[in-house]
Short mmCIF file of C-alpha atoms and ligand atoms in Angstrom, two decimals:
data_model
loop_
_atom_site.label_atom_id
_atom_site.label_comp_id
_atom_site.label_asym_id
_atom_site.label_seq_id
_atom_site.Cartn_x
_atom_site.Cartn_y
_atom_site.Cartn_z
CA MET R 136 -7.80 99.15 177.43
CA ASN R 137 -9.83 96.62 175.10
CA ASP R 138 -12.86 97.17 172.66
CA ARG R 139 -15.15 97.05 175.51
CA THR R 140 -13.06 100.28 176.60
CA PRO R 141 -15.53 103.54 177.02
CA LEU R 142 -14.89 106.11 174.63
CA LEU R 143 -12.80 108.86 176.08
CA THR R 144 -15.80 111.75 175.14
CA ASP R 145 -18.50 109.54 176.85
CA GLN R 146 -18.11 111.91 179.52
CA THR R 147 -17.94 114.79 177.41
CA PRO R 148 -19.81 114.52 174.16
CA LEU R 149 -18.94 117.41 171.84
CA PRO R 150 -21.72 120.07 171.30
CA ASP R 151 -24.66 118.05 169.58
CA THR R 152 -24.96 121.29 168.04
CA ILE R 153 -22.11 120.59 165.61
CA GLU R 154 -23.01 118.80 162.53
CA ALA R 155 -23.60 114.89 162.91
CA ARG R 156 -20.89 113.65 160.16
CA LEU R 157 -18.03 116.16 161.33
CA ARG R 158 -19.03 115.33 164.97
CA ARG R 159 -18.37 111.82 164.51
CA GLN R 160 -15.25 112.59 162.81
CA LEU R 161 -14.09 114.92 165.89
CA THR R 162 -15.24 112.21 168.19
CA PHE R 163 -12.38 109.80 166.38
CA LEU R 164 -9.96 112.19 166.26
CA ILE R 165 -10.19 112.76 170.41
CA GLU R 166 -10.48 109.19 170.85
CA VAL R 167 -7.19 108.65 168.79
CA ASP R 168 -5.31 110.75 171.34
CA ARG R 169 -5.01 107.34 173.00
CA LEU R 170 -2.24 106.57 171.22
CA LYS R 171 -0.29 109.33 172.96
CA THR R 172 -0.68 106.63 176.05
CA ILE R 173 0.66 103.48 174.16
CA LEU R 174 4.05 102.70 175.16
CA ARG R 175 6.93 100.90 172.89
CA GLN R 176 10.03 99.04 174.13
CA SER R 177 11.91 101.64 172.60
CA PRO R 178 13.95 104.18 174.61
CA LEU R 179 13.98 107.67 173.32
CA ALA R 180 17.57 109.22 171.99
CA ALA R 181 16.00 112.61 173.53
CA ALA R 182 15.06 111.85 177.05
CA ASP R 183 15.33 108.43 179.54
CA ARG R 184 12.04 106.93 178.92
CA ARG R 185 10.40 104.95 176.54
CA GLU R 186 8.88 105.79 173.10
CA ASN R 187 5.03 106.06 172.88
CA ASP R 188 3.47 105.28 169.60
CA ALA R 189 2.35 108.92 168.43
CA GLU R 190 5.54 109.76 168.45
CA HIS R 191 6.85 106.90 167.21
CA SER R 192 4.14 107.50 164.13
CA TRP R 193 5.18 110.68 163.64
CA HIS R 194 9.18 109.52 163.53
CA LEU R 195 8.41 107.30 160.62
CA ALA R 196 6.66 109.91 158.64
CA MET R 197 9.62 112.10 158.88
CA MET R 198 11.82 109.04 157.88
CA VAL R 199 9.47 108.42 154.66
CA VAL R 200 9.97 112.19 153.61
CA VAL R 201 13.65 112.33 154.17
CA LEU R 202 14.72 108.33 153.02
CA ALA R 203 11.74 107.81 149.56
CA GLU R 204 15.49 108.54 147.69
CA TYR R 205 16.35 105.05 148.69
CA ALA R 206 13.14 103.08 147.72
CA ASP R 207 13.86 100.40 145.07
CA GLU R 208 10.76 100.94 143.43
CA PRO R 209 8.87 104.06 143.02
CA ILE R 210 6.66 105.20 145.61
CA ASP R 211 3.72 107.61 145.98
CA VAL R 212 5.39 109.63 149.38
CA GLY R 213 1.94 111.04 150.30
CA HIS R 214 0.49 107.56 150.53
CA THR R 215 3.27 106.21 152.43
CA ILE R 216 2.96 108.84 155.15
CA LYS R 217 -0.51 108.13 155.43
CA LEU R 218 0.63 104.17 156.10
CA VAL R 219 2.79 105.09 158.95
CA LEU R 220 0.04 107.43 160.95
CA VAL R 221 -2.26 104.91 160.81
CA HIS R 222 -0.17 101.67 160.87
CA ASP R 223 -0.01 101.49 164.93
CA LEU R 224 -3.65 102.90 165.45
CA VAL R 225 -5.13 99.50 166.62
CA GLU R 226 -2.77 99.31 169.30
CA ILE R 227 -5.04 101.56 171.20
CA TYR R 228 -7.44 98.38 172.27
CA ALA R 229 -5.15 95.56 171.16
CA GLY R 230 -1.58 97.30 172.64
CA ASP R 231 2.00 97.51 171.34
CA THR R 232 3.23 93.79 170.61
CA PRO R 233 6.90 93.64 171.33
CA ILE R 234 8.82 92.36 168.74
CA TYR R 235 11.31 90.59 171.00
CA HIS R 236 8.61 89.23 172.89
CA PRO R 237 8.08 85.17 172.86
CA THR R 238 4.54 84.82 173.12
CA MET R 239 2.46 87.57 172.82
CA GLY R 240 2.05 87.56 169.43
CA ALA R 241 -0.55 84.76 169.82
CA ASP R 242 -3.72 85.88 169.49
CA GLN R 243 -2.63 89.16 168.26
CA ALA R 244 -4.48 89.20 164.93
CA GLU R 245 -7.26 88.43 166.77
CA ARG R 246 -7.27 91.39 169.45
CA GLU R 247 -6.17 93.89 166.24
CA LEU R 248 -9.24 93.13 164.40
CA ALA R 249 -11.21 93.48 167.47
CA ALA R 250 -9.75 96.99 167.80
CA ALA R 251 -10.02 98.28 164.25
CA GLU R 252 -13.97 97.40 163.92
CA LYS R 253 -14.12 99.67 167.09
CA LEU R 254 -11.83 102.33 166.17
CA PHE R 255 -12.42 102.63 162.55
CA GLY R 256 -16.55 102.21 163.21
CA MET R 257 -16.33 105.62 164.96
CA LEU R 258 -15.97 106.97 161.42
CA PRO R 259 -18.70 107.71 158.55
CA ALA R 260 -18.69 104.29 156.82
CA ASP R 261 -16.18 105.92 153.50
CA GLN R 262 -13.90 107.04 155.64
CA ALA R 263 -13.65 103.86 157.82
CA ALA R 264 -13.13 101.71 154.75
CA GLU R 265 -10.11 104.23 153.48
CA ILE R 266 -8.50 103.91 157.22
CA ARG R 267 -9.12 100.02 157.46
CA ALA R 268 -7.56 99.86 153.62
CA LEU R 269 -4.88 101.62 154.45
CA TRP R 270 -3.80 99.27 157.68
CA ASP R 271 -4.61 96.32 155.76
CA GLU R 272 -2.26 97.51 152.86
CA PHE R 273 0.37 98.48 155.80
CA GLU R 274 -0.18 95.08 157.16
CA ALA R 275 -0.10 92.88 153.43
CA ARG R 276 3.64 94.69 152.47
CA GLN R 277 1.81 93.73 148.66
CA THR R 278 2.62 97.45 147.12
CA PRO R 279 5.71 99.33 147.26
CA GLU R 280 4.49 101.83 149.33
CA ALA R 281 3.47 99.41 152.38
CA ARG R 282 6.97 97.63 152.03
CA PHE R 283 8.84 101.22 152.52
CA ALA R 284 6.37 101.85 155.11
CA LYS R 285 7.37 98.53 156.94
CA ALA R 286 10.74 99.43 156.49
CA MET R 287 10.60 102.48 158.36
CA ASP R 288 9.29 100.65 161.28
CA ARG R 289 12.02 98.48 161.31
CA LEU R 290 14.82 101.02 161.03
CA GLU R 291 13.50 103.69 163.16
CA PRO R 292 13.53 101.58 166.65
CA GLN R 293 17.15 100.55 165.50
CA LEU R 294 18.27 103.85 165.46
CA LEU R 295 16.73 104.49 169.25
CA ASN R 296 18.61 101.22 169.93
CA TRP R 297 22.05 102.44 168.68
CA MET R 298 21.57 105.73 170.70
CA ALA R 299 20.67 103.64 173.94
CA ARG R 300 24.00 101.72 173.31
CA GLY R 301 21.87 98.54 173.04
CA GLY R 302 18.10 99.06 174.20
CA THR R 303 16.01 96.25 172.77
CA TRP R 304 18.78 94.26 171.01
CA LEU R 305 19.68 93.45 174.91
CA SER R 306 16.06 91.67 175.35
CA PRO R 307 16.66 88.37 177.05
CA GLY R 308 17.86 85.59 174.47
CA ILE R 309 18.11 88.05 171.72
CA THR R 310 21.15 87.70 169.61
CA ALA R 311 22.66 90.17 166.67
CA ASP R 312 21.56 87.51 164.26
CA ASP R 313 18.19 87.52 165.50
CA VAL R 314 18.02 91.19 165.27
CA ARG R 315 19.56 91.13 161.71
CA ALA R 316 16.27 88.57 160.68
CA ARG R 317 13.67 90.66 162.37
CA LYS R 318 15.35 93.73 160.28
CA ALA R 319 15.88 91.65 156.64
CA MET R 320 12.55 92.94 155.75
CA ILE R 321 14.15 96.58 155.40
CA GLY R 322 15.81 95.16 152.39
CA ASP R 323 12.34 94.58 150.61
CA ALA R 324 12.22 97.96 150.42
CA SER R 325 15.50 99.60 150.27
CA GLN R 326 18.98 97.64 149.46
CA ALA R 327 20.58 100.87 150.39
CA LEU R 328 18.77 101.19 154.02
CA TRP R 329 19.49 97.70 154.51
CA ALA R 330 23.25 98.02 154.11
CA ALA R 331 23.10 100.66 156.52
CA SER R 332 21.07 98.70 158.52
CA LYS R 333 23.55 95.63 159.03
CA GLN R 334 26.55 98.41 159.30
CA ILE R 335 24.47 99.78 162.71
CA ILE R 336 23.68 96.32 163.93
CA ALA R 337 27.39 94.76 163.05
CA GLU R 338 28.81 97.81 164.90
CA GLY R 339 26.79 97.69 167.51
CA GLU R 340 27.56 93.44 167.79
CA ARG R 341 31.28 94.62 167.74
CA ARG R 342 30.92 97.03 170.79
CA GLY R 343 28.79 94.60 172.59
CA TRP R 344 25.55 96.52 172.66
CA ALA R 345 23.89 93.33 171.02
CA ARG R 346 24.75 89.80 172.04
CA PRO R 347 27.21 87.78 169.38
CA GLY R 348 25.14 86.13 166.19
CA GLN R 349 26.15 82.82 166.91
CA ALA R 350 25.11 82.74 170.58
CA ARG R 351 21.90 80.76 169.95
CA ARG R 352 23.69 78.19 167.13
CA MET Z 205 18.34 123.60 174.10
CA ASN Z 206 19.26 126.60 172.06
CA ASP Z 207 21.07 126.39 168.53
CA ARG Z 208 24.28 126.02 170.37
CA THR Z 209 23.23 122.50 172.00
CA PRO Z 210 25.68 119.74 171.32
CA LEU Z 211 23.89 117.21 168.55
CA LEU Z 212 22.63 113.57 170.36
CA THR Z 213 25.19 111.79 168.10
CA ASP Z 214 28.11 113.84 169.20
CA GLN Z 215 28.60 111.13 171.93
CA THR Z 216 27.43 108.16 169.67
CA PRO Z 217 28.24 109.24 166.56
CA LEU Z 218 26.46 106.65 163.54
CA PRO Z 219 29.09 103.68 162.12
CA ASP Z 220 31.10 105.55 159.34
CA THR Z 221 30.75 103.03 157.51
CA ILE Z 222 27.22 104.29 156.42
CA GLU Z 223 27.62 106.18 152.80
CA ALA Z 224 27.93 110.06 153.76
CA ARG Z 225 24.63 111.89 152.42
CA LEU Z 226 22.58 108.62 153.96
CA ARG Z 227 24.47 109.18 157.49
CA ARG Z 228 24.10 113.05 157.72
CA GLN Z 229 19.96 112.14 156.65
CA LEU Z 230 20.24 109.36 159.72
CA THR Z 231 21.76 112.05 161.96
CA PHE Z 232 19.05 114.48 161.52
CA LEU Z 233 16.40 111.72 161.91
CA ILE Z 234 18.00 110.90 165.56
CA GLU Z 235 18.50 114.64 166.25
CA VAL Z 236 14.76 115.14 165.59
CA ASP Z 237 13.80 112.97 168.27
CA ARG Z 238 13.99 115.85 170.39
CA LEU Z 239 10.74 116.83 169.00
CA LYS Z 240 9.30 114.19 171.54
CA THR Z 241 10.23 116.10 174.57
CA ILE Z 242 9.05 119.78 173.74
CA LEU Z 243 6.00 119.90 175.86
CA ARG Z 244 2.92 122.55 174.95
CA GLN Z 245 0.57 123.70 177.25
CA SER Z 246 -2.18 121.49 175.92
CA PRO Z 247 -2.88 118.99 178.31
CA LEU Z 248 -3.55 115.29 176.80
CA ALA Z 249 -7.35 113.96 176.36
CA ALA Z 250 -6.06 110.28 177.22
CA ALA Z 251 -3.61 110.85 180.33
CA ASP Z 252 -2.69 113.34 183.07
CA ARG Z 253 -0.01 115.46 181.06
CA ARG Z 254 0.87 117.77 178.29
CA GLU Z 255 1.32 117.17 175.10
CA ASN Z 256 4.60 117.01 173.39
CA ASP Z 257 5.39 118.28 170.10
CA ALA Z 258 6.01 114.98 167.87
CA GLU Z 259 2.46 113.94 169.67
CA HIS Z 260 0.89 116.94 168.50
CA SER Z 261 1.84 116.83 164.99
CA TRP Z 262 0.81 113.43 164.34
CA HIS Z 263 -2.45 114.39 165.56
CA LEU Z 264 -2.52 117.14 163.21
CA ALA Z 265 -1.29 115.08 160.35
CA MET Z 266 -4.21 112.19 161.17
CA MET Z 267 -6.87 115.15 161.24
CA VAL Z 268 -5.55 116.68 157.82
CA VAL Z 269 -6.46 112.78 156.87
CA VAL Z 270 -10.11 113.00 158.02
CA LEU Z 271 -10.82 116.37 158.01
CA ALA Z 272 -9.64 117.41 154.29
CA GLU Z 273 -13.17 117.45 152.71
CA TYR Z 274 -13.86 120.64 154.68
CA ALA Z 275 -11.20 122.88 153.06
CA ASP Z 276 -13.03 125.66 151.41
CA GLU Z 277 -10.68 125.68 148.74
CA PRO Z 278 -8.76 122.18 147.13
CA ILE Z 279 -6.25 120.98 149.15
CA ASP Z 280 -3.25 118.08 148.18
CA VAL Z 281 -3.69 116.25 151.32
CA GLY Z 282 0.06 114.76 150.84
CA HIS Z 283 1.72 118.26 151.02
CA THR Z 284 -0.82 119.48 153.50
CA ILE Z 285 0.52 116.67 155.85
CA LYS Z 286 4.24 117.19 155.31
CA LEU Z 287 3.50 120.81 156.45
CA VAL Z 288 2.31 119.88 159.79
CA LEU Z 289 4.85 117.01 160.23
CA VAL Z 290 7.65 119.51 160.17
CA HIS Z 291 5.87 122.80 161.17
CA ASP Z 292 7.00 122.48 164.76
CA LEU Z 293 10.97 121.17 164.35
CA VAL Z 294 12.31 124.65 165.16
CA GLU Z 295 11.03 124.22 168.16
CA ILE Z 296 13.32 122.07 168.83
CA TYR Z 297 15.94 124.59 169.75
CA ALA Z 298 13.64 127.45 170.17
CA GLY Z 299 10.95 125.95 172.30
CA ASP Z 300 7.71 126.20 172.22
CA THR Z 301 5.56 129.80 172.67
CA PRO Z 302 2.60 129.35 174.37
CA ILE Z 303 -0.35 131.09 172.59
CA TYR Z 304 -1.41 132.79 175.19
CA HIS Z 305 1.84 134.04 176.58
CA PRO Z 306 2.11 137.70 176.73
CA THR Z 307 5.77 138.25 176.31
CA MET Z 308 7.68 135.15 175.18
CA GLY Z 309 6.66 136.01 171.19
CA ALA Z 310 8.92 139.11 170.97
CA ASP Z 311 11.92 137.19 169.94
CA GLN Z 312 10.25 134.04 168.71
CA ALA Z 313 11.48 134.48 165.35
CA GLU Z 314 14.59 135.40 165.73
CA ARG Z 315 15.06 132.36 168.08
CA GLU Z 316 13.30 129.95 165.37
CA LEU Z 317 14.89 131.30 162.62
CA ALA Z 318 18.76 130.05 164.38
CA ALA Z 319 17.02 127.31 165.54
CA ALA Z 320 15.91 126.22 161.27
CA GLU Z 321 19.71 126.85 160.34
CA LYS Z 322 21.17 124.86 162.59
CA LEU Z 323 18.54 121.99 161.87
CA PHE Z 324 17.90 121.61 158.83
CA GLY Z 325 22.10 122.48 158.12
CA MET Z 326 22.30 118.97 159.07
CA LEU Z 327 20.51 117.65 156.23
CA PRO Z 328 21.94 117.77 152.66
CA ALA Z 329 22.04 121.25 150.82
CA ASP Z 330 18.89 119.99 148.61
CA GLN Z 331 16.76 118.71 151.37
CA ALA Z 332 17.65 121.43 153.59
CA ALA Z 333 16.08 124.17 151.22
CA GLU Z 334 13.16 121.12 151.02
CA ILE Z 335 12.01 121.09 154.58
CA ARG Z 336 12.72 124.98 154.97
CA ALA Z 337 10.30 125.68 152.26
CA LEU Z 338 7.55 123.61 153.75
CA TRP Z 339 8.15 125.50 157.21
CA ASP Z 340 8.33 128.63 155.53
CA GLU Z 341 4.92 127.96 153.76
CA PHE Z 342 3.23 126.81 156.75
CA GLU Z 343 4.55 130.27 158.16
CA ALA Z 344 3.16 132.20 155.78
CA ARG Z 345 -0.34 130.97 155.20
CA GLN Z 346 -0.27 131.82 151.48
CA THR Z 347 -1.54 128.35 149.84
CA PRO Z 348 -4.46 126.47 150.71
CA GLU Z 349 -2.42 123.37 152.23
CA ALA Z 350 -1.04 125.97 154.30
CA ARG Z 351 -3.97 127.87 155.92
CA PHE Z 352 -5.35 124.30 156.50
CA ALA Z 353 -2.28 123.00 158.28
CA LYS Z 354 -2.30 126.47 160.47
CA ALA Z 355 -6.25 125.37 160.89
CA MET Z 356 -5.58 122.12 162.31
CA ASP Z 357 -3.15 123.61 164.49
CA ARG Z 358 -5.96 125.52 166.09
CA LEU Z 359 -8.18 123.14 166.30
CA GLU Z 360 -6.52 120.24 167.90
CA PRO Z 361 -5.90 121.91 170.84
CA GLN Z 362 -9.34 123.11 171.09
CA LEU Z 363 -10.69 119.52 170.78
CA LEU Z 364 -8.21 118.92 174.08
CA ASN Z 365 -9.00 122.15 176.15
CA TRP Z 366 -12.84 120.84 175.28
CA MET Z 367 -12.03 117.41 177.11
CA ALA Z 368 -10.06 119.26 179.77
CA ARG Z 369 -13.06 121.32 180.69
CA GLY Z 370 -11.43 124.28 180.00
CA GLY Z 371 -7.68 123.66 179.81
CA THR Z 372 -5.32 126.73 179.00
CA TRP Z 373 -8.96 128.42 177.78
CA LEU Z 374 -8.39 129.43 181.52
CA SER Z 375 -4.96 131.02 181.44
CA PRO Z 376 -5.02 134.21 183.31
CA GLY Z 377 -6.79 137.33 181.77
CA ILE Z 378 -8.09 135.44 178.77
CA THR Z 379 -11.89 135.23 178.00
CA ALA Z 380 -13.93 133.22 175.46
CA ASP Z 381 -13.60 136.33 172.86
CA ASP Z 382 -9.69 136.21 173.33
CA VAL Z 383 -10.03 132.24 172.26
CA ARG Z 384 -12.18 133.12 169.40
CA ALA Z 385 -9.88 135.89 168.25
CA ARG Z 386 -6.67 133.80 168.20
CA LYS Z 387 -9.17 130.62 166.48
CA ALA Z 388 -10.78 132.88 163.49
CA MET Z 389 -7.71 131.73 161.50
CA ILE Z 390 -9.75 128.46 161.08
CA GLY Z 391 -12.18 130.23 159.30
CA ASP Z 392 -9.64 131.11 156.25
CA ALA Z 393 -9.00 127.69 155.60
CA SER Z 394 -12.66 126.17 156.30
CA GLN Z 395 -16.04 127.75 157.21
CA ALA Z 396 -17.47 124.08 158.25
CA LEU Z 397 -15.02 124.02 160.52
CA TRP Z 398 -14.97 127.24 161.96
CA ALA Z 399 -18.31 126.88 162.51
CA ALA Z 400 -17.73 123.78 164.65
CA SER Z 401 -14.84 125.68 166.63
CA LYS Z 402 -17.26 128.54 167.52
CA GLN Z 403 -19.53 125.95 168.79
CA ILE Z 404 -17.22 124.31 170.94
CA ILE Z 405 -16.01 127.56 172.17
CA ALA Z 406 -19.79 129.06 172.68
CA GLU Z 407 -20.79 125.99 174.82
CA GLY Z 408 -17.37 125.60 176.64
CA GLU Z 409 -18.37 129.63 177.56
CA ARG Z 410 -21.78 128.51 178.77
CA ARG Z 411 -20.45 126.08 180.86
CA GLY Z 412 -18.21 128.14 182.46
CA TRP Z 413 -15.06 126.52 181.20
CA ALA Z 414 -13.88 129.86 179.63
CA ARG Z 415 -14.02 133.35 180.83
CA PRO Z 416 -17.25 135.36 179.48
CA GLY Z 417 -16.48 137.15 176.26
CA GLN Z 418 -17.29 140.39 177.49
CA ALA Z 419 -15.16 140.18 180.55
CA ARG Z 420 -11.75 142.37 179.19
CA ARG Z 421 -14.31 145.08 177.71
CA1 CA P 280 3.70 125.85 168.05
#
């Protein structure tokens, strides 16, 4: 899929008896069903398959509810949840860019921008701007809520990798030090969660679920 | 799965160097990964498979963000999102009870209560009480937020059934009147959304995607 992909509803438009604004909103809400088909690298803990972006976004939202008390700066929980709900929507057309992938990040920003314009542009202008602002806020990490949302995005696959006894920690050429470097932004949101994150990586390294940290030095 | 199912982390407990309260919370957050494996009857719009509860919960949360303006009574959007995030958690052990299923509803309340006690009981007591209160509020439908959350839970599969040109509307013995009866609680939250819902069902009925309303009369 990309920003020239036809809409899901092109084949089955909603009845045109529905009031125009609401019809646009419902058409958008059908289109975002595609998030359920965007696969991430992370293996589920509960089944033998990879996670999709919609499940992942739900999981982050649950983590915000349960872990908000560990935020080092006060956060608005409802707002933080909104950030995680929308943070991956652009992947509907731009695809998932694996965190340990060497080259795919190059044109990621461009692809994601085109995707945002297509997808959010389906909504009435006021709501397009609202969702776009949430996505921009998440990406910029300049608010306590965005930093906490990003920390959840880093911590969740770590829990799944633990359960998989390695998972993407064992991606080609990656060491425990690389994992720590990519997870360090958890510490921008919460010292307590970053401490736990480091304990999980250290124990994974000890058990051989991540390559020794010094392998690339 | 049921309330005697071992925990996912029984095989791979988190490092015991993690502080006790946080370790309980993370253990719960791993266990709820199971929600991604609980299948609903609804077919996805974007792929040829059934929807799971985690994706469904994310979708409802997105609908709250986009459709909150149609609530007939003022709602707290953040609180409403929390209700939909947790509303199906008990299905991890109790399973999904299909809305058009003739008998499975009989011991549903009992199974869901046992599931709630096991699952929420994994959390520290203060949070177990908080999540339980959210679930109870959703089920009781006595607050504007709970009524709106429930309306999303009824409206979302309707959008998926539309895209499937029938889907579960064509369950054995079900007519368009049955569908309308089960969806009517959308009107307890929003007259505008209930009007749209009725337009979708009526057009589905006209196209043969739901059996004529009078079939059972
Ligand atoms: Ca349900």
